[in-house]
PDB file of C-alpha atoms in Angstrom:
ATOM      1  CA  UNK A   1      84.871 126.359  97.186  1.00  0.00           C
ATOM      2  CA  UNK A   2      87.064 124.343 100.234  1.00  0.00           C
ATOM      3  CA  UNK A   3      87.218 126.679 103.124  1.00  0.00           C
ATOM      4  CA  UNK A   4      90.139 126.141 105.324  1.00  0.00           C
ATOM      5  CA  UNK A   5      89.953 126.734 109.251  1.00  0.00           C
ATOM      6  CA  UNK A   6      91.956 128.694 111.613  1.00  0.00           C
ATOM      7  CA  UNK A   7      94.800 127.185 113.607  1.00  0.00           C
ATOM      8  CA  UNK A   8      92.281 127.145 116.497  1.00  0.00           C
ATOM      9  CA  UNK A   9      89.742 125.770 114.442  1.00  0.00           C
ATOM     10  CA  UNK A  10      86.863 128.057 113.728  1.00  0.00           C
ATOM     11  CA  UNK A  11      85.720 128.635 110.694  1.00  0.00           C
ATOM     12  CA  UNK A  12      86.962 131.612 108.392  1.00  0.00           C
ATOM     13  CA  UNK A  13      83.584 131.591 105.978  1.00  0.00           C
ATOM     14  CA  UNK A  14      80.101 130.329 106.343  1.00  0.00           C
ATOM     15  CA  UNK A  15      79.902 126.464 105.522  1.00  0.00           C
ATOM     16  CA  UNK A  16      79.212 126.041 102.042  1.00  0.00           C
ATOM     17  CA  UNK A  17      79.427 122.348 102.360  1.00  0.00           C
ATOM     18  CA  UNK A  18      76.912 119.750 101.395  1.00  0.00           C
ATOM     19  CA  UNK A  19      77.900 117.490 105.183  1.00  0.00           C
ATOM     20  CA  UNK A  20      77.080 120.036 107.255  1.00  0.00           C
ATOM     21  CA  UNK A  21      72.956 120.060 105.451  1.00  0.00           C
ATOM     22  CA  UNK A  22      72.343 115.864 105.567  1.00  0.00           C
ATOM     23  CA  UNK A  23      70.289 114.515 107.594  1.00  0.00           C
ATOM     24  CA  UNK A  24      72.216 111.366 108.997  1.00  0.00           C
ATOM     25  CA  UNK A  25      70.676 108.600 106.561  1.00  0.00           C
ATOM     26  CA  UNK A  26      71.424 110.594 103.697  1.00  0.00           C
ATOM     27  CA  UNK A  27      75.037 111.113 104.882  1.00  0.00           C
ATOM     28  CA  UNK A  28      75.034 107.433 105.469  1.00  0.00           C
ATOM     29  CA  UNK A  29      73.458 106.529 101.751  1.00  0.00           C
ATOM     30  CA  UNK A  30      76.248 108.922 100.639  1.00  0.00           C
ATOM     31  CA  UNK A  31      78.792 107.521 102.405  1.00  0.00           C
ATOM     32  CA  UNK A  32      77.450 103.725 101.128  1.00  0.00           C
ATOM     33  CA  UNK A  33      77.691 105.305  97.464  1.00  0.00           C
ATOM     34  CA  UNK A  34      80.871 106.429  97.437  1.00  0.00           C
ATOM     35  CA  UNK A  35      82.677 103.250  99.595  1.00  0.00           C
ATOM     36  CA  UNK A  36      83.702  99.972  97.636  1.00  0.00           C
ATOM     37  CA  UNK A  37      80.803  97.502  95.517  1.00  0.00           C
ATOM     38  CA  UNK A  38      79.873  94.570  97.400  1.00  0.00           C
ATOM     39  CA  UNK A  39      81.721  91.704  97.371  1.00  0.00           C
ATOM     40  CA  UNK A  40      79.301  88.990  96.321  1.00  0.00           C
ATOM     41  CA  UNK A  41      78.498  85.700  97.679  1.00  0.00           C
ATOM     42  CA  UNK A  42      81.537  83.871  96.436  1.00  0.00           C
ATOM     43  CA  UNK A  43      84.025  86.384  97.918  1.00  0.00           C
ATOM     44  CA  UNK A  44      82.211  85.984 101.417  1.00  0.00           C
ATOM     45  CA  UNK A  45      82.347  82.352 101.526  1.00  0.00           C
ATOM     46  CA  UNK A  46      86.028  82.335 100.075  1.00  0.00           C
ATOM     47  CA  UNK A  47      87.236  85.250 103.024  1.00  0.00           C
ATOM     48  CA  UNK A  48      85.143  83.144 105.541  1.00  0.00           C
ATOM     49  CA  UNK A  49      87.180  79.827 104.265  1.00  0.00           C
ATOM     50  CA  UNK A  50      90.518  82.048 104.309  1.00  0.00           C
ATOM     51  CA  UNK A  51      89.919  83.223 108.019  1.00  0.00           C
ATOM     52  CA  UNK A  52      88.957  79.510 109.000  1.00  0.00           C
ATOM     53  CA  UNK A  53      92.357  78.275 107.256  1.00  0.00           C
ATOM     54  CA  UNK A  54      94.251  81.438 109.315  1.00  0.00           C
ATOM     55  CA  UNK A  55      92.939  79.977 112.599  1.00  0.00           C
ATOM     56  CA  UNK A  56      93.674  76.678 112.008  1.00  0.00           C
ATOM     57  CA  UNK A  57      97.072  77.567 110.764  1.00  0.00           C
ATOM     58  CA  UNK A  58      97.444  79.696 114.216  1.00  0.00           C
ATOM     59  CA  UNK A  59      96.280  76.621 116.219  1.00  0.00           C
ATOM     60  CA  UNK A  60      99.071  74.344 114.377  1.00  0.00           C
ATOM     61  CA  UNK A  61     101.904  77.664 115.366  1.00  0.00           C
ATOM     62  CA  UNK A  62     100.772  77.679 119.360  1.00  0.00           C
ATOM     63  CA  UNK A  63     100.330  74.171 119.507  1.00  0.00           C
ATOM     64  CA  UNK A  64     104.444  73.913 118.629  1.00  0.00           C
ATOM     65  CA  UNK A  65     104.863  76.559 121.270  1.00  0.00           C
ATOM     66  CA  UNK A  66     103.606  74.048 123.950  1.00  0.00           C
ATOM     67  CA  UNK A  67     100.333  74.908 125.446  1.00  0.00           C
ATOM     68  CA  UNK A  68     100.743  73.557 129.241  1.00  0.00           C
ATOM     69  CA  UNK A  69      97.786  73.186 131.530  1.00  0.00           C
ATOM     70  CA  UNK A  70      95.556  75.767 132.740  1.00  0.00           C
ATOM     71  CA  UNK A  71      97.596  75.406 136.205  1.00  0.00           C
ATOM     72  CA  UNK A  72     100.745  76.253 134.214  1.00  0.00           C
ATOM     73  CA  UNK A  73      99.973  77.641 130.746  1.00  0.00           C
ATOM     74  CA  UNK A  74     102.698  77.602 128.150  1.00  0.00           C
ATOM     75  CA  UNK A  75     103.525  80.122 125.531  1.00  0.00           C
ATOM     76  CA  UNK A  76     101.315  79.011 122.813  1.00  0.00           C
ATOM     77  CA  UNK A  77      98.016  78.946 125.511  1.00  0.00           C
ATOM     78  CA  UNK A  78      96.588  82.162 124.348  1.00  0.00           C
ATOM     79  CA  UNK A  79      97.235  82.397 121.349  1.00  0.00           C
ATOM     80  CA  UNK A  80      96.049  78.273 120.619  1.00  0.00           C
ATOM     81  CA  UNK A  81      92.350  79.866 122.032  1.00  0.00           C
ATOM     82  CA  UNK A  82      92.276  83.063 119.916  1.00  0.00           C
ATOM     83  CA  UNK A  83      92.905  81.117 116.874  1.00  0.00           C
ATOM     84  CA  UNK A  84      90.285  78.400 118.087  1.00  0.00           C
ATOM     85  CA  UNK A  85      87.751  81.430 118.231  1.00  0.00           C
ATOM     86  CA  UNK A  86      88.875  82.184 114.692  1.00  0.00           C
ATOM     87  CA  UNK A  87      88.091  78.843 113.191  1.00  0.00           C
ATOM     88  CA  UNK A  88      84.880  78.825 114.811  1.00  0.00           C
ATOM     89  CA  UNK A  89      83.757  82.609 113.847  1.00  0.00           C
ATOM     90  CA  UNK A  90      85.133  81.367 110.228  1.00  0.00           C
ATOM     91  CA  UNK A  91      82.871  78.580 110.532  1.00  0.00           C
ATOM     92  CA  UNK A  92      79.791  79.948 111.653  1.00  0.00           C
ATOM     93  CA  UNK A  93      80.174  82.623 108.908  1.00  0.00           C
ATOM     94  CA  UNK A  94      80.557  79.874 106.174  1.00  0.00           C
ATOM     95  CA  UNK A  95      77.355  78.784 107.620  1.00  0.00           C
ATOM     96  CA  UNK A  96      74.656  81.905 108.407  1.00  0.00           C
ATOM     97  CA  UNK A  97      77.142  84.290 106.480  1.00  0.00           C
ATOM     98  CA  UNK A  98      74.660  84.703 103.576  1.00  0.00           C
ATOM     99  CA  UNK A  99      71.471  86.118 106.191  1.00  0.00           C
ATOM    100  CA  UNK A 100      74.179  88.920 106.255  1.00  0.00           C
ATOM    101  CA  UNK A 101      74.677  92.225 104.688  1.00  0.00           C
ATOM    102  CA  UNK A 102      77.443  91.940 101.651  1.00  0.00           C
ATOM    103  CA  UNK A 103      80.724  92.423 102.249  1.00  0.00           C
ATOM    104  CA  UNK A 104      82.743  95.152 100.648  1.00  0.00           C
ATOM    105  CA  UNK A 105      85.202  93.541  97.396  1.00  0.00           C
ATOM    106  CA  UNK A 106      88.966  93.810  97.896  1.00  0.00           C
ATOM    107  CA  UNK A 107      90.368  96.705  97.166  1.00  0.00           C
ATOM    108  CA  UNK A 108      94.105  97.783  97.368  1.00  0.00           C
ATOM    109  CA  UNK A 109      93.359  98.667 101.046  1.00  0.00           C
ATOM    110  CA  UNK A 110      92.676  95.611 101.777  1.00  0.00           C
ATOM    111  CA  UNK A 111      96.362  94.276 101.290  1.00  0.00           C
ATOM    112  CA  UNK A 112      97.546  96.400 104.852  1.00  0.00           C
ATOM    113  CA  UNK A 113      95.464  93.393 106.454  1.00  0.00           C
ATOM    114  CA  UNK A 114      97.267  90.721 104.517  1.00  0.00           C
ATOM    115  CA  UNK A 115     100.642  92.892 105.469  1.00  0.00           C
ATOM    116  CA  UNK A 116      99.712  92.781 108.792  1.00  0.00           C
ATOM    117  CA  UNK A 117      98.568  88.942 109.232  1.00  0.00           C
ATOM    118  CA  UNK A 118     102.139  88.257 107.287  1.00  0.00           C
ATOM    119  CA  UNK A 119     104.266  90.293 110.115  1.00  0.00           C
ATOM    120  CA  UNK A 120     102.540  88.588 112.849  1.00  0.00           C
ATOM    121  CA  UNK A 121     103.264  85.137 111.484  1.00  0.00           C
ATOM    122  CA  UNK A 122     107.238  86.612 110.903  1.00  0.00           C
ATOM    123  CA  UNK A 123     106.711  87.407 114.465  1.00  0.00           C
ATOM    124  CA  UNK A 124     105.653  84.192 115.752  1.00  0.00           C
ATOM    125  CA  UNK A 125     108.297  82.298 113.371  1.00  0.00           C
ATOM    126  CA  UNK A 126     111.329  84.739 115.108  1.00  0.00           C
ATOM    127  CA  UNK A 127     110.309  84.835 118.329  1.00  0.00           C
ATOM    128  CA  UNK A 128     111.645  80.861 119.410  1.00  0.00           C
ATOM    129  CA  UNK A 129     114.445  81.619 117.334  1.00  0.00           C
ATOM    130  CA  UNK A 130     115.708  85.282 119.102  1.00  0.00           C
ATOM    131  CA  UNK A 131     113.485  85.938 121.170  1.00  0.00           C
ATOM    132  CA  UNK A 132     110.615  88.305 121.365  1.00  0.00           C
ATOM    133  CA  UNK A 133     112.316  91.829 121.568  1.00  0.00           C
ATOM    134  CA  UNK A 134     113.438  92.386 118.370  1.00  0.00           C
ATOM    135  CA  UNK A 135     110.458  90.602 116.173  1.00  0.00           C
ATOM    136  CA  UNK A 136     108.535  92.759 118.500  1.00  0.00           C
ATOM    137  CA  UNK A 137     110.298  95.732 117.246  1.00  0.00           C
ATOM    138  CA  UNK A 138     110.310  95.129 113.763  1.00  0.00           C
ATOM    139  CA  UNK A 139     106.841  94.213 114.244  1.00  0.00           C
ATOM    140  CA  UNK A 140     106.018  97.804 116.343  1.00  0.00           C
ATOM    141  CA  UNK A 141     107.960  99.337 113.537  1.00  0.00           C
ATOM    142  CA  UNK A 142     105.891  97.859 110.323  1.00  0.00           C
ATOM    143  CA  UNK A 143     102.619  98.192 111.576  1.00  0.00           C
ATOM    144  CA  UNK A 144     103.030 102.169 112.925  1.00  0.00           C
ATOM    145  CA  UNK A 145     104.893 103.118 109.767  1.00  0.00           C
ATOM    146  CA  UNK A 146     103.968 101.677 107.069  1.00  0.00           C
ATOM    147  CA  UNK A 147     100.307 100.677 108.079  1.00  0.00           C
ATOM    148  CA  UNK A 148      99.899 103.253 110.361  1.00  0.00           C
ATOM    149  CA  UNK A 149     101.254 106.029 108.315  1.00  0.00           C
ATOM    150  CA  UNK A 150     103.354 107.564 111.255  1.00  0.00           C
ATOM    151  CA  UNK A 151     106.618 109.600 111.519  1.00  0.00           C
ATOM    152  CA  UNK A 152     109.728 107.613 111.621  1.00  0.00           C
ATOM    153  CA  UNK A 153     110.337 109.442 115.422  1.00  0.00           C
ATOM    154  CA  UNK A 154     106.733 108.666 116.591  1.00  0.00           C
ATOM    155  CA  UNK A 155     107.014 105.149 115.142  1.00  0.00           C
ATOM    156  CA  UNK A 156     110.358 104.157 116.847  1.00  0.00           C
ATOM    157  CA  UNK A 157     109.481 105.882 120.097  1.00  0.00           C
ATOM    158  CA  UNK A 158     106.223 104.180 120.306  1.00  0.00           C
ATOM    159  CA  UNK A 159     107.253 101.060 119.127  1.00  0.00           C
ATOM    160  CA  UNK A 160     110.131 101.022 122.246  1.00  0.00           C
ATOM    161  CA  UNK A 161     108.295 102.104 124.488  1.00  0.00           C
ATOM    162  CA  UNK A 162     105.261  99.358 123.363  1.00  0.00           C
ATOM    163  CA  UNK A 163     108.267  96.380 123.987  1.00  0.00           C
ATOM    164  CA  UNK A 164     109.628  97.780 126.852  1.00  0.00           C
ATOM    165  CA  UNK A 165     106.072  98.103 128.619  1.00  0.00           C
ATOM    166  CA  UNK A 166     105.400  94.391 126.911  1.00  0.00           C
ATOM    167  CA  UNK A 167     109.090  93.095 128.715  1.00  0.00           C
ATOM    168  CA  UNK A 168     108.055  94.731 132.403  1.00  0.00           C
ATOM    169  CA  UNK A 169     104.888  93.349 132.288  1.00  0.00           C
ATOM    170  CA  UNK A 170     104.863  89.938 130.755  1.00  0.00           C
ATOM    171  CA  UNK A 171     108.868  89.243 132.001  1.00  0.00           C
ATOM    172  CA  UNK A 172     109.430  91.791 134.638  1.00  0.00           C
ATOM    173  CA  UNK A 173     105.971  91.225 136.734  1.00  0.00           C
ATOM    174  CA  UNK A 174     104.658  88.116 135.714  1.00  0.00           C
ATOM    175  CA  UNK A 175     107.539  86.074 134.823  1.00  0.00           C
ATOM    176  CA  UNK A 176     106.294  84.308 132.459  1.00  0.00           C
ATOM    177  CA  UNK A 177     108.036  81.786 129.699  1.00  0.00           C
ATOM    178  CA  UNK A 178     107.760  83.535 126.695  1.00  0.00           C
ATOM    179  CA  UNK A 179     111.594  83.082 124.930  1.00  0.00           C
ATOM    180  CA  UNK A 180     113.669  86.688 125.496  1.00  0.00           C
ATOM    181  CA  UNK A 181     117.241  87.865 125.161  1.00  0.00           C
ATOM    182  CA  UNK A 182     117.510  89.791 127.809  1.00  0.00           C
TER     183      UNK A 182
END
């Protein structure tokens, strides 16, 4: 039998669950039973291959942004270093990846990461074209609702208030040259 708890949380009956009785390495061995197989070796090497190919891809994107000097950095600096960490985490993991535990295999959970990846690359495509506002948005928008699972209010109200704070601190105080509208 579920028991349900009060709106102030207590409990209404004694706990008749199983969670509540484990000792924390049998919650964990439970937990490990019940979450996806293991991927295998192939699937490692192939996601470590696909995160090196991201990277580089992300290197090629802020390198057409114009990276500048570290006296004046240009708009595709930052993200030209992330995706160099990328290549080389993707690298290294090709490498000492099978000392490692297994992954987990993909499971239908694991497309909201491919969603998300594809959004951000939308977003870097827009933003030289219109700016960074409204890819912003759209990309606010996506990743609270549909990946995030929130309320169409909480989503657009967060995601205005996320590009707003983004525009008065990356325009507003530290002027830089990231393309805008406004």
């Amino acid at each position: 039998m579920n028991q349900t708890r009060d709106t102030d949380g207590a409990s209404g009956a004694a706990p008749d669950s199983l969670e509540e009785e484990l000792t924390p390495e049998q919650l964990a061995e439970r937990w490990e039973a019940e979450g996806p197989p293991p991927a295998g070796a192939v699937a490692n090497l192939a996601s470590s291959l696909i995160a090196a190919a991201v990277g580089a891809a992300g290197m090629a994107l802020a390198f057409s942004f114009g990276l500048g000097s570290p006296a004046q950095p240009g708009p595709g600096m930052w993200p030209f270093a992330v995706s160099v960490v990328i290549v080389v985490f993707g690298v290294v993991q090709v490498i000492v990846g099978r000392r490692g535990g297994e992954g987990e295999k993909f499971t239908r959970l694991s497309w909201l990461a491919a969603i998300g990846l594809a959004t951000l690359v939308g977003l870097l495509l827009l933003m030289p074209v219109i700016g960074f506002e409204i890819p912003s948005l759209l990309l606010c928008l996506v990743w609270m609702k549909l990946l995030g699972g929130e309320t169409w209010r909480s989503a657009v109200l967060y995601s205005v208030l996320v590009v707003a704070g983004f525009y008065g601190i990356f325009i507003l105080a530290l002027g830089t040259s990231i393309p805008h509208l406004i």
